[in-house]
Short mmCIF file of C-alpha atoms and ligand atoms in Angstrom, two decimals:
data_model
loop_
_atom_site.label_atom_id
_atom_site.label_comp_id
_atom_site.label_asym_id
_atom_site.label_seq_id
_atom_site.Cartn_x
_atom_site.Cartn_y
_atom_site.Cartn_z
CA MET N 62 -49.84 -74.56 7.63
CA LEU N 63 -47.75 -77.56 8.61
CA THR N 64 -50.09 -78.61 11.42
CA ARG N 65 -53.18 -78.82 9.21
CA ARG N 66 -51.75 -80.80 6.32
CA THR N 67 -53.12 -84.20 5.38
CA THR N 68 -50.32 -86.67 4.79
CA LEU N 69 -50.73 -89.70 2.56
CA SER N 70 -50.84 -92.12 5.50
CA LYS N 71 -53.42 -90.06 7.39
CA PHE N 72 -55.57 -89.83 4.26
CA LEU N 73 -55.38 -93.57 3.54
CA ILE N 74 -56.15 -94.64 7.09
CA GLU N 75 -59.19 -92.37 7.02
CA GLN N 76 -60.40 -93.57 3.57
CA LEU N 77 -59.84 -97.25 4.26
CA LYS N 78 -60.98 -97.46 7.88
CA ASN N 79 -64.19 -99.34 6.99
CA SER N 80 -62.84 -101.63 4.27
CA PRO N 81 -61.77 -105.14 5.17
CA ASP N 82 -58.02 -105.46 4.88
CA GLY N 83 -57.82 -101.68 4.45
CA GLN N 84 -54.76 -101.45 6.66
CA ALA N 85 -52.83 -103.80 4.38
CA LEU N 86 -53.79 -101.70 1.36
CA ALA N 87 -52.73 -98.51 3.17
CA ALA N 88 -49.42 -100.17 4.07
CA LEU N 89 -48.89 -101.20 0.45
CA PHE N 90 -49.39 -97.59 -0.63
CA ILE N 91 -46.73 -96.51 1.84
CA ASP N 92 -44.27 -98.96 0.22
CA ILE N 93 -45.25 -97.75 -3.26
CA ALA N 94 -44.83 -94.14 -2.09
CA ALA N 95 -41.34 -94.98 -0.81
CA ALA N 96 -40.47 -96.44 -4.23
CA ILE N 97 -41.84 -93.34 -5.94
CA LYS N 98 -39.72 -91.08 -3.74
CA ALA N 99 -36.64 -93.11 -4.70
CA ILE N 100 -37.52 -92.93 -8.41
CA SER N 101 -38.16 -89.20 -8.09
CA ALA N 102 -34.68 -88.73 -6.59
CA VAL N 103 -33.06 -90.79 -9.36
CA ALA N 104 -34.99 -89.02 -12.14
CA ALA N 105 -34.08 -85.62 -10.70
CA LYS N 106 -30.37 -86.44 -11.06
CA GLY N 107 -30.76 -86.32 -14.84
CA ALA N 108 -27.49 -86.95 -16.62
CA LEU N 109 -25.43 -86.60 -13.41
CA GLU N 110 -25.63 -90.32 -12.61
CA GLY N 111 -25.00 -91.50 -16.16
CA ASN N 112 -28.55 -92.77 -16.57
CA THR N 113 -29.16 -91.35 -20.05
CA GLY N 114 -28.95 -93.09 -23.42
CA SER N 115 -30.13 -96.60 -24.22
CA LEU N 116 -29.11 -100.11 -23.21
CA SER N 117 -28.48 -102.97 -25.62
CA THR N 118 -31.40 -104.91 -24.09
CA THR N 119 -35.04 -104.95 -25.21
CA ASN N 120 -38.11 -105.64 -23.10
CA VAL N 121 -40.85 -108.17 -23.91
CA GLN N 122 -42.48 -105.69 -26.30
CA GLY N 123 -39.24 -105.44 -28.26
CA GLU N 124 -38.64 -101.88 -27.11
CA VAL N 125 -35.05 -100.81 -26.44
CA GLN N 126 -34.63 -100.33 -22.69
CA LYS N 127 -33.24 -97.23 -21.05
CA PRO N 128 -31.04 -97.53 -17.95
CA LEU N 129 -33.84 -95.97 -15.94
CA ASP N 130 -36.43 -98.49 -17.23
CA VAL N 131 -34.38 -101.22 -15.56
CA LEU N 132 -33.42 -99.27 -12.44
CA THR N 133 -36.96 -98.04 -11.72
CA ASN N 134 -38.29 -101.57 -12.22
CA ASP N 135 -35.84 -102.83 -9.56
CA ILE N 136 -36.79 -99.97 -7.23
CA MET N 137 -40.48 -100.90 -7.47
CA LEU N 138 -39.79 -104.62 -6.95
CA HIS N 139 -37.53 -104.24 -3.95
CA HIS N 140 -39.62 -101.66 -2.14
CA CYS N 141 -42.69 -103.88 -2.36
CA ASP N 142 -41.58 -107.52 -2.24
CA TRP N 143 -40.56 -107.86 1.43
CA GLY N 144 -43.48 -106.36 3.35
CA GLY N 145 -45.90 -109.29 3.34
CA LEU N 146 -48.41 -107.27 1.32
CA VAL N 147 -48.12 -108.50 -2.26
CA ALA N 148 -48.68 -111.97 -3.72
CA GLY N 149 -46.75 -111.17 -6.89
CA MET N 150 -45.84 -108.37 -9.26
CA ALA N 151 -45.91 -107.81 -13.02
CA SER N 152 -44.29 -105.05 -15.01
CA GLU N 153 -43.82 -103.70 -18.51
CA GLU N 154 -40.15 -104.53 -18.15
CA MET N 155 -40.53 -108.25 -17.21
CA GLU N 156 -41.91 -110.92 -19.51
CA GLN N 157 -43.12 -113.09 -16.63
CA PRO N 158 -44.61 -112.07 -13.28
CA TYR N 159 -42.21 -111.73 -10.36
CA ASP N 160 -42.63 -114.32 -7.61
CA ILE N 161 -42.13 -113.20 -4.03
CA PRO N 162 -38.81 -114.64 -2.78
CA ALA N 163 -39.20 -117.59 -0.42
CA GLU N 164 -37.71 -115.71 2.54
CA TYR N 165 -40.56 -113.19 2.52
CA VAL N 166 -44.21 -113.58 3.48
CA ARG N 167 -46.67 -113.53 0.57
CA GLY N 168 -49.51 -111.03 0.90
CA ARG N 169 -52.86 -110.76 -0.88
CA TYR N 170 -52.34 -108.10 -3.57
CA LEU N 171 -51.08 -108.30 -7.11
CA LEU N 172 -49.15 -105.19 -8.07
CA LEU N 173 -48.80 -104.36 -11.77
CA PHE N 174 -46.80 -101.39 -12.98
CA ASP N 175 -45.13 -99.41 -15.70
CA PRO N 176 -42.10 -98.27 -13.70
CA LEU N 177 -41.11 -95.49 -16.09
CA ASP N 178 -43.77 -94.18 -18.42
CA GLY N 179 -42.67 -91.86 -21.20
CA SER N 180 -39.09 -93.10 -21.02
CA SER N 181 -38.41 -91.83 -24.56
CA ASN N 182 -38.58 -88.37 -22.95
CA ILE N 183 -36.10 -88.98 -20.17
CA ASP N 184 -33.01 -87.78 -22.03
CA PHE N 185 -34.70 -84.44 -22.78
CA ASN N 186 -35.81 -83.68 -19.21
CA VAL N 187 -39.50 -83.90 -20.08
CA ALA N 188 -41.92 -85.20 -17.43
CA VAL N 189 -42.05 -88.97 -16.97
CA GLY N 190 -44.02 -91.11 -14.53
CA THR N 191 -44.81 -94.42 -12.87
CA ILE N 192 -48.23 -96.10 -13.28
CA PHE N 193 -49.55 -98.85 -11.01
CA SER N 194 -52.58 -101.08 -10.58
CA VAL N 195 -53.55 -103.20 -7.55
CA LEU N 196 -55.61 -106.38 -7.91
CA ASP N 197 -56.78 -108.72 -5.17
CA HIS N 198 -55.50 -112.29 -5.21
CA GLY N 199 -56.64 -113.21 -1.73
CA GLN N 200 -54.46 -114.95 0.79
CA GLY N 201 -53.30 -118.38 -0.29
CA ALA N 202 -51.43 -120.12 -3.08
CA ALA N 203 -48.82 -118.36 -5.18
CA PRO N 204 -50.52 -116.62 -8.13
CA THR N 205 -50.50 -118.22 -11.55
CA ALA N 206 -50.14 -116.14 -14.71
CA ALA N 207 -53.92 -116.48 -15.20
CA ASP N 208 -54.61 -114.90 -11.78
CA TYR N 209 -53.33 -111.59 -13.12
CA LEU N 210 -55.80 -111.51 -16.01
CA GLN N 211 -58.59 -109.68 -14.22
CA PRO N 212 -60.63 -106.96 -15.95
CA GLY N 213 -59.85 -103.40 -14.84
CA LYS N 214 -63.16 -103.04 -13.01
CA ARG N 215 -61.76 -105.45 -10.40
CA GLN N 216 -58.84 -103.18 -9.48
CA VAL N 217 -58.92 -102.36 -5.77
CA ALA N 218 -56.64 -99.37 -6.25
CA ALA N 219 -54.67 -97.57 -8.93
CA GLY N 220 -52.43 -94.58 -9.28
CA TYR N 221 -49.53 -92.86 -10.92
CA ALA N 222 -46.69 -90.56 -10.03
CA ILE N 223 -45.59 -87.76 -12.31
CA TYR N 224 -41.99 -86.56 -12.03
CA GLY N 225 -42.26 -82.99 -13.25
CA PRO N 226 -41.14 -79.76 -11.61
CA ALA N 227 -42.93 -81.26 -8.61
CA THR N 228 -43.46 -84.96 -7.96
CA VAL N 229 -47.19 -85.61 -7.65
CA MET N 230 -48.88 -88.90 -6.85
CA VAL N 231 -52.50 -89.37 -7.92
CA LEU N 232 -54.43 -92.35 -6.56
CA THR N 233 -57.79 -93.98 -6.07
CA VAL N 234 -58.96 -96.70 -3.75
CA GLY N 235 -62.42 -96.56 -5.34
CA GLN N 236 -63.54 -93.44 -3.47
CA GLY N 237 -62.64 -90.61 -5.81
CA THR N 238 -59.33 -89.55 -7.31
CA HIS N 239 -56.92 -87.54 -5.18
CA GLY N 240 -53.55 -85.87 -5.75
CA PHE N 241 -50.61 -85.58 -3.33
CA THR N 242 -47.54 -83.41 -3.81
CA LEU N 243 -44.17 -84.55 -2.50
CA ASP N 244 -42.74 -82.14 0.05
CA ARG N 245 -39.07 -82.97 -0.50
CA GLU N 246 -37.80 -81.25 2.64
CA ILE N 247 -40.01 -83.39 4.86
CA GLY N 248 -40.19 -86.45 2.63
CA ASN N 249 -43.98 -86.72 2.82
CA PHE N 250 -46.73 -86.74 0.23
CA ILE N 251 -49.28 -84.07 1.17
CA LEU N 252 -52.88 -84.00 -0.05
CA THR N 253 -53.03 -81.02 -2.41
CA HIS N 254 -55.70 -82.04 -4.95
CA PRO N 255 -58.61 -83.76 -3.19
CA ASN N 256 -61.58 -85.05 -5.24
CA LEU N 257 -60.30 -84.28 -8.72
CA ARG N 258 -63.09 -83.87 -11.28
CA VAL N 259 -62.64 -84.03 -15.05
CA PRO N 260 -64.79 -81.32 -16.68
CA GLU N 261 -67.55 -82.88 -18.84
CA ASP N 262 -66.77 -80.69 -21.84
CA THR N 263 -63.45 -79.69 -23.27
CA ASP N 264 -61.81 -77.94 -26.18
CA GLN N 265 -58.54 -79.88 -25.95
CA PHE N 266 -57.52 -83.18 -27.47
CA ALA N 267 -54.31 -85.16 -27.08
CA ILE N 268 -53.29 -87.59 -29.80
CA ASN N 269 -50.22 -88.42 -31.86
CA ALA N 270 -51.58 -86.87 -35.06
CA SER N 271 -48.63 -88.10 -37.12
CA ASN N 272 -50.48 -91.45 -37.29
CA GLU N 273 -53.70 -89.90 -38.62
CA ARG N 274 -53.49 -91.50 -42.06
CA PHE N 275 -53.39 -94.96 -40.45
CA TRP N 276 -56.37 -94.55 -38.08
CA GLU N 277 -59.84 -95.92 -38.54
CA PRO N 278 -62.37 -93.48 -40.08
CA PRO N 279 -64.19 -92.64 -36.80
CA MET N 280 -60.98 -91.30 -35.21
CA GLN N 281 -60.08 -89.44 -38.41
CA ARG N 282 -63.57 -87.93 -38.41
CA TYR N 283 -63.33 -86.82 -34.76
CA VAL N 284 -59.93 -85.16 -35.11
CA GLN N 285 -60.74 -83.56 -38.48
CA GLU N 286 -63.88 -82.05 -36.95
CA CYS N 287 -61.85 -80.68 -34.02
CA LYS N 288 -59.24 -79.23 -36.35
CA ALA N 289 -61.92 -77.59 -38.51
CA GLY N 290 -62.76 -75.45 -35.48
CA LYS N 291 -65.37 -72.71 -35.76
CA THR N 292 -65.98 -73.35 -39.47
CA GLY N 293 -66.58 -77.08 -38.96
CA PRO N 294 -69.47 -79.09 -37.52
CA ARG N 295 -68.30 -78.50 -33.93
CA GLY N 296 -68.67 -74.74 -34.34
CA ARG N 297 -65.77 -73.93 -32.00
CA ASP N 298 -62.00 -74.03 -31.97
CA PHE N 299 -60.01 -76.85 -30.35
CA ASN N 300 -56.45 -76.97 -29.14
CA MET N 301 -54.07 -79.94 -29.32
CA ARG N 302 -51.42 -81.15 -26.85
CA TRP N 303 -49.17 -84.23 -27.05
CA ILE N 304 -46.38 -84.80 -24.55
CA ALA N 305 -45.78 -88.51 -25.41
CA SER N 306 -45.75 -89.37 -21.71
CA MET N 307 -49.20 -90.79 -20.98
CA VAL N 308 -48.78 -89.83 -17.34
CA ALA N 309 -48.23 -86.17 -18.23
CA ASP N 310 -51.07 -86.08 -20.78
CA VAL N 311 -53.53 -87.74 -18.37
CA HIS N 312 -52.39 -85.51 -15.51
CA ARG N 313 -53.24 -82.43 -17.56
CA ILE N 314 -56.65 -83.88 -18.35
CA LEU N 315 -57.35 -84.60 -14.67
CA MET N 316 -56.46 -80.99 -13.83
CA ARG N 317 -57.95 -79.16 -16.80
CA GLY N 318 -60.11 -81.54 -18.83
CA GLY N 319 -59.49 -82.84 -22.33
CA VAL N 320 -59.65 -86.06 -24.25
CA PHE N 321 -56.68 -88.38 -24.73
CA SER N 322 -56.48 -91.12 -27.31
CA TYR N 323 -54.03 -93.67 -28.58
CA PRO N 324 -56.25 -95.44 -31.11
CA ARG N 325 -55.63 -98.57 -33.12
CA ASP N 326 -54.24 -98.10 -36.62
CA ASN N 327 -53.40 -100.22 -39.62
CA GLN N 328 -49.62 -99.95 -39.22
CA SER N 329 -47.57 -100.63 -36.09
CA ASN N 330 -50.37 -100.10 -33.52
CA LYS N 331 -52.95 -102.60 -34.76
CA ASN N 332 -54.32 -103.12 -31.24
CA GLY N 333 -53.38 -99.67 -30.01
CA ARG N 334 -50.06 -98.82 -28.39
CA LEU N 335 -50.77 -98.71 -24.68
CA ARG N 336 -50.72 -101.79 -22.48
CA LEU N 337 -54.07 -102.77 -20.97
CA MET N 338 -53.05 -104.02 -17.57
CA TYR N 339 -50.52 -101.48 -16.32
CA GLU N 340 -51.17 -98.37 -18.42
CA ALA N 341 -54.79 -98.26 -19.66
CA ASN N 342 -56.60 -99.91 -16.73
CA PRO N 343 -55.15 -97.84 -13.89
CA MET N 344 -55.63 -94.60 -15.86
CA ALA N 345 -59.20 -95.65 -16.74
CA LEU N 346 -60.06 -96.20 -13.07
CA LEU N 347 -58.57 -92.84 -12.06
CA ILE N 348 -60.48 -91.06 -14.83
CA GLU N 349 -63.80 -92.80 -14.02
CA GLN N 350 -63.36 -92.04 -10.33
CA ALA N 351 -62.92 -88.39 -11.33
CA GLY N 352 -66.19 -88.38 -13.30
CA GLY N 353 -64.68 -88.92 -16.76
CA LEU N 354 -65.02 -91.86 -19.14
CA ALA N 355 -62.49 -94.38 -20.45
CA SER N 356 -63.24 -96.44 -23.54
CA THR N 357 -61.69 -98.57 -26.25
CA GLY N 358 -63.86 -96.59 -28.68
CA ARG N 359 -66.21 -99.57 -28.74
CA GLY N 360 -66.82 -100.25 -25.06
CA ARG N 361 -65.85 -99.48 -21.49
CA LEU N 362 -62.14 -100.04 -20.98
CA LEU N 363 -62.59 -101.43 -17.47
CA ASP N 364 -64.82 -104.23 -18.85
CA GLU N 365 -62.10 -105.58 -21.19
CA GLN N 366 -61.22 -109.15 -20.31
CA PRO N 367 -57.43 -109.42 -20.60
CA GLN N 368 -56.10 -112.32 -22.64
CA SER N 369 -52.44 -111.80 -21.82
CA LEU N 370 -50.33 -109.77 -19.44
CA HIS N 371 -48.74 -107.46 -21.99
CA GLN N 372 -51.63 -107.03 -24.41
CA ARG N 373 -52.26 -103.66 -25.95
CA VAL N 374 -55.58 -101.87 -26.26
CA PRO N 375 -56.98 -98.80 -28.04
CA VAL N 376 -57.57 -96.00 -25.51
CA VAL N 377 -59.95 -93.02 -25.48
CA LEU N 378 -60.33 -91.29 -22.12
CA GLY N 379 -61.12 -87.99 -20.47
CA SER N 380 -64.00 -85.55 -20.59
CA ARG N 381 -67.26 -87.47 -20.61
CA ARG N 382 -69.06 -85.88 -23.53
CA GLU N 383 -66.11 -86.09 -25.90
CA VAL N 384 -65.52 -89.77 -25.13
CA GLU N 385 -69.24 -90.41 -25.71
CA ARG N 386 -69.00 -88.61 -29.06
CA ILE N 387 -66.02 -90.74 -30.15
CA GLU N 388 -67.90 -93.91 -29.15
CA GLN N 389 -70.89 -92.68 -31.16
CA TYR N 390 -68.66 -92.18 -34.23
CA HIS N 391 -67.38 -95.75 -33.86
CA ARG N 392 -70.97 -97.06 -33.62
CA GLU N 393 -72.04 -95.09 -36.70
CA PHE N 394 -69.01 -96.31 -38.63
CA ASP N 395 -69.63 -99.94 -37.66
CA ALA N 396 -73.30 -99.60 -38.68
CA GLY N 397 -72.39 -97.87 -41.94
CA THR N 398 -74.42 -94.77 -41.05
CA ASP N 399 -71.57 -92.31 -40.50
CA LYS N 400 -71.17 -89.15 -42.54
CA PRO N 401 -67.44 -88.45 -42.70
CA PHE N 402 -66.68 -84.78 -42.40
CA VAL N 403 -65.42 -82.96 -45.48
CA SER N 404 -63.53 -79.78 -44.69
CA PRO N 405 -64.88 -76.58 -46.26
CA LEU N 406 -61.36 -76.15 -47.64
CA PHE N 407 -62.15 -79.01 -49.97
CA ASN N 408 -65.79 -78.35 -50.77
CA GLU N 409 -67.07 -77.51 -54.24
CA ARG N 410 -66.18 -73.83 -54.17
CA SER N 411 -62.81 -74.25 -52.48
CA LEU N 412 -59.76 -72.54 -53.90
CA PHE N 413 -57.88 -75.75 -53.14
CA ARG N 414 -59.86 -77.73 -55.70
CA PRO N 415 -57.80 -78.21 -58.87
CA GLU N 416 -60.58 -76.95 -61.15
CA ALA N 417 -60.93 -73.78 -59.02
CA ARG N 418 -57.22 -73.07 -59.50
CA ALA N 419 -57.24 -73.73 -63.24
P1 LIG Y 576 -43.42 -96.23 -22.22
O1 LIG Y 576 -42.38 -95.14 -22.14
O2 LIG Y 576 -43.77 -96.81 -20.89
O3 LIG Y 576 -43.08 -97.28 -23.26
O4 LIG Y 576 -44.80 -95.56 -22.68
C1 LIG Y 576 -44.83 -94.61 -23.69
C2 LIG Y 576 -46.24 -94.52 -24.17
C3 LIG Y 576 -47.06 -93.44 -23.50
O5 LIG Y 576 -46.55 -92.90 -22.36
C4 LIG Y 576 -47.24 -92.38 -24.56
O6 LIG Y 576 -48.54 -91.87 -24.52
C5 LIG Y 576 -46.98 -93.10 -25.84
O7 LIG Y 576 -46.19 -94.21 -25.55
C6 LIG Y 576 -46.26 -92.22 -26.82
O8 LIG Y 576 -46.24 -92.85 -28.04
P2 LIG Y 576 -45.67 -92.12 -29.36
O9 LIG Y 576 -44.18 -92.11 -29.23
O10 LIG Y 576 -46.17 -92.98 -30.48
O11 LIG Y 576 -46.26 -90.72 -29.40
MN1 LIG Y 577 -45.78 -96.39 -20.49
MN1 LIG Y 578 -42.46 -97.73 -19.38
#
C-alpha cells in the first residue's frame, strides 16, 4: 500500500533522530541515494550508451578501467561534493583523495567508495554494485591523507547498492542492517528488508576456487572439508556460489546466509584481493550489524588499522559459526596443531591410489 510505505528519508530521520548531527548524516544518504539512482539508470542502459569494453587507462591498482568505472566515480563525486556534508572523498578509481572544491562548503564526513564493484561483469549483464563507507572527520581543517586511515570500527555508516533485476540499497548507521528497493516509477527507495539477519549456520560457501592451490593450508582445509560433504568431517553436503561481484555475493549471504572469502594466496593476492577501506570495511560493518562475523582469518576485520588508502586485506565474512571455524583453522595452523583433512578418495583403500589400480 502506497500510504504505508517507509521511504529512505522517513526511515533515516526516525533512526537518526537522537544522534548528534544525525540530520547531516541523513542528508548525506539522500545525496548518495541520488547518485545510486543515476548509476542504476546508466547501468540499466547496458550497451545502448556505448559504455561497454575497456579504456586504455588503469587505476591506482593497475587494473584496466571500464568506461563505467570512470563515469560512476564522477557521478558519486558530483552528487556528494556540493552539499556541505562531506570533508573529502576517496575512491578505488582515484589515487589521491578528492578535495572539496573551494566554492563549496566543507562538511564533517569522509566518504569512501568503490563506485562500480564487479566491473569485470558489466559487459555480460551480471549484477554489479556500489559500496560506500562513511567516516567522521569533524568540522574543521581540510582532511589529510592520514585522516582517512581509520579502522573500520569507527565507520559511522556504510552501505552498498546492487544493480540487479531490481536496484536495492542496503545500509547501516550502526543500528542494524536494512534493505531498500528502488521504486523506479516513483523514484524512491522503499524499506523492503528491515533488520536483516545472517543465519548462524550455513551450507553455502563463496570463493574463487580456481586459486585453491595458492591458498594457505587453513583455507584449503576448510574448502576441502566442505567439498567432501557427507563423507567428510563436516558430515553434510555444501553448495558453492561465486558471482565475482562482491556486492552480489554478500547480498546473497545477507538474504540467505553463507560464508564469503577472498583469502590471501602466494601468487597475485598476497594480501588478499579486496580493498580494506572501501570494500572490506563497509561490508564487514553491514555483516556484523546483521549478526554475522567478518574476519581476516586471524582477527576482526573492523579492528584492522589501515596503513594506506588502497591497501588490500584477506576477507572471511558471513554466517557466524563458519567464520569462527575458519578462524579456528588459522589458529591451529599457526600453532602447528592442525590436522589437514585427507579425502577418503585418497585414503589407503582408495581406488585412486596408484597401488590400488595396479
Ligand atoms: P572491482 O570490480 O571493484 O575491481 O572488484 C571486483 C572484486 C570483487 O567484487 C569480487 O569479489 C572479486 O573482485 C572477484 O575477483 P576474481 O575475478 O578473482 O574472482
Ligand atoms: Mn570492488
Ligand atoms: Mn570497482
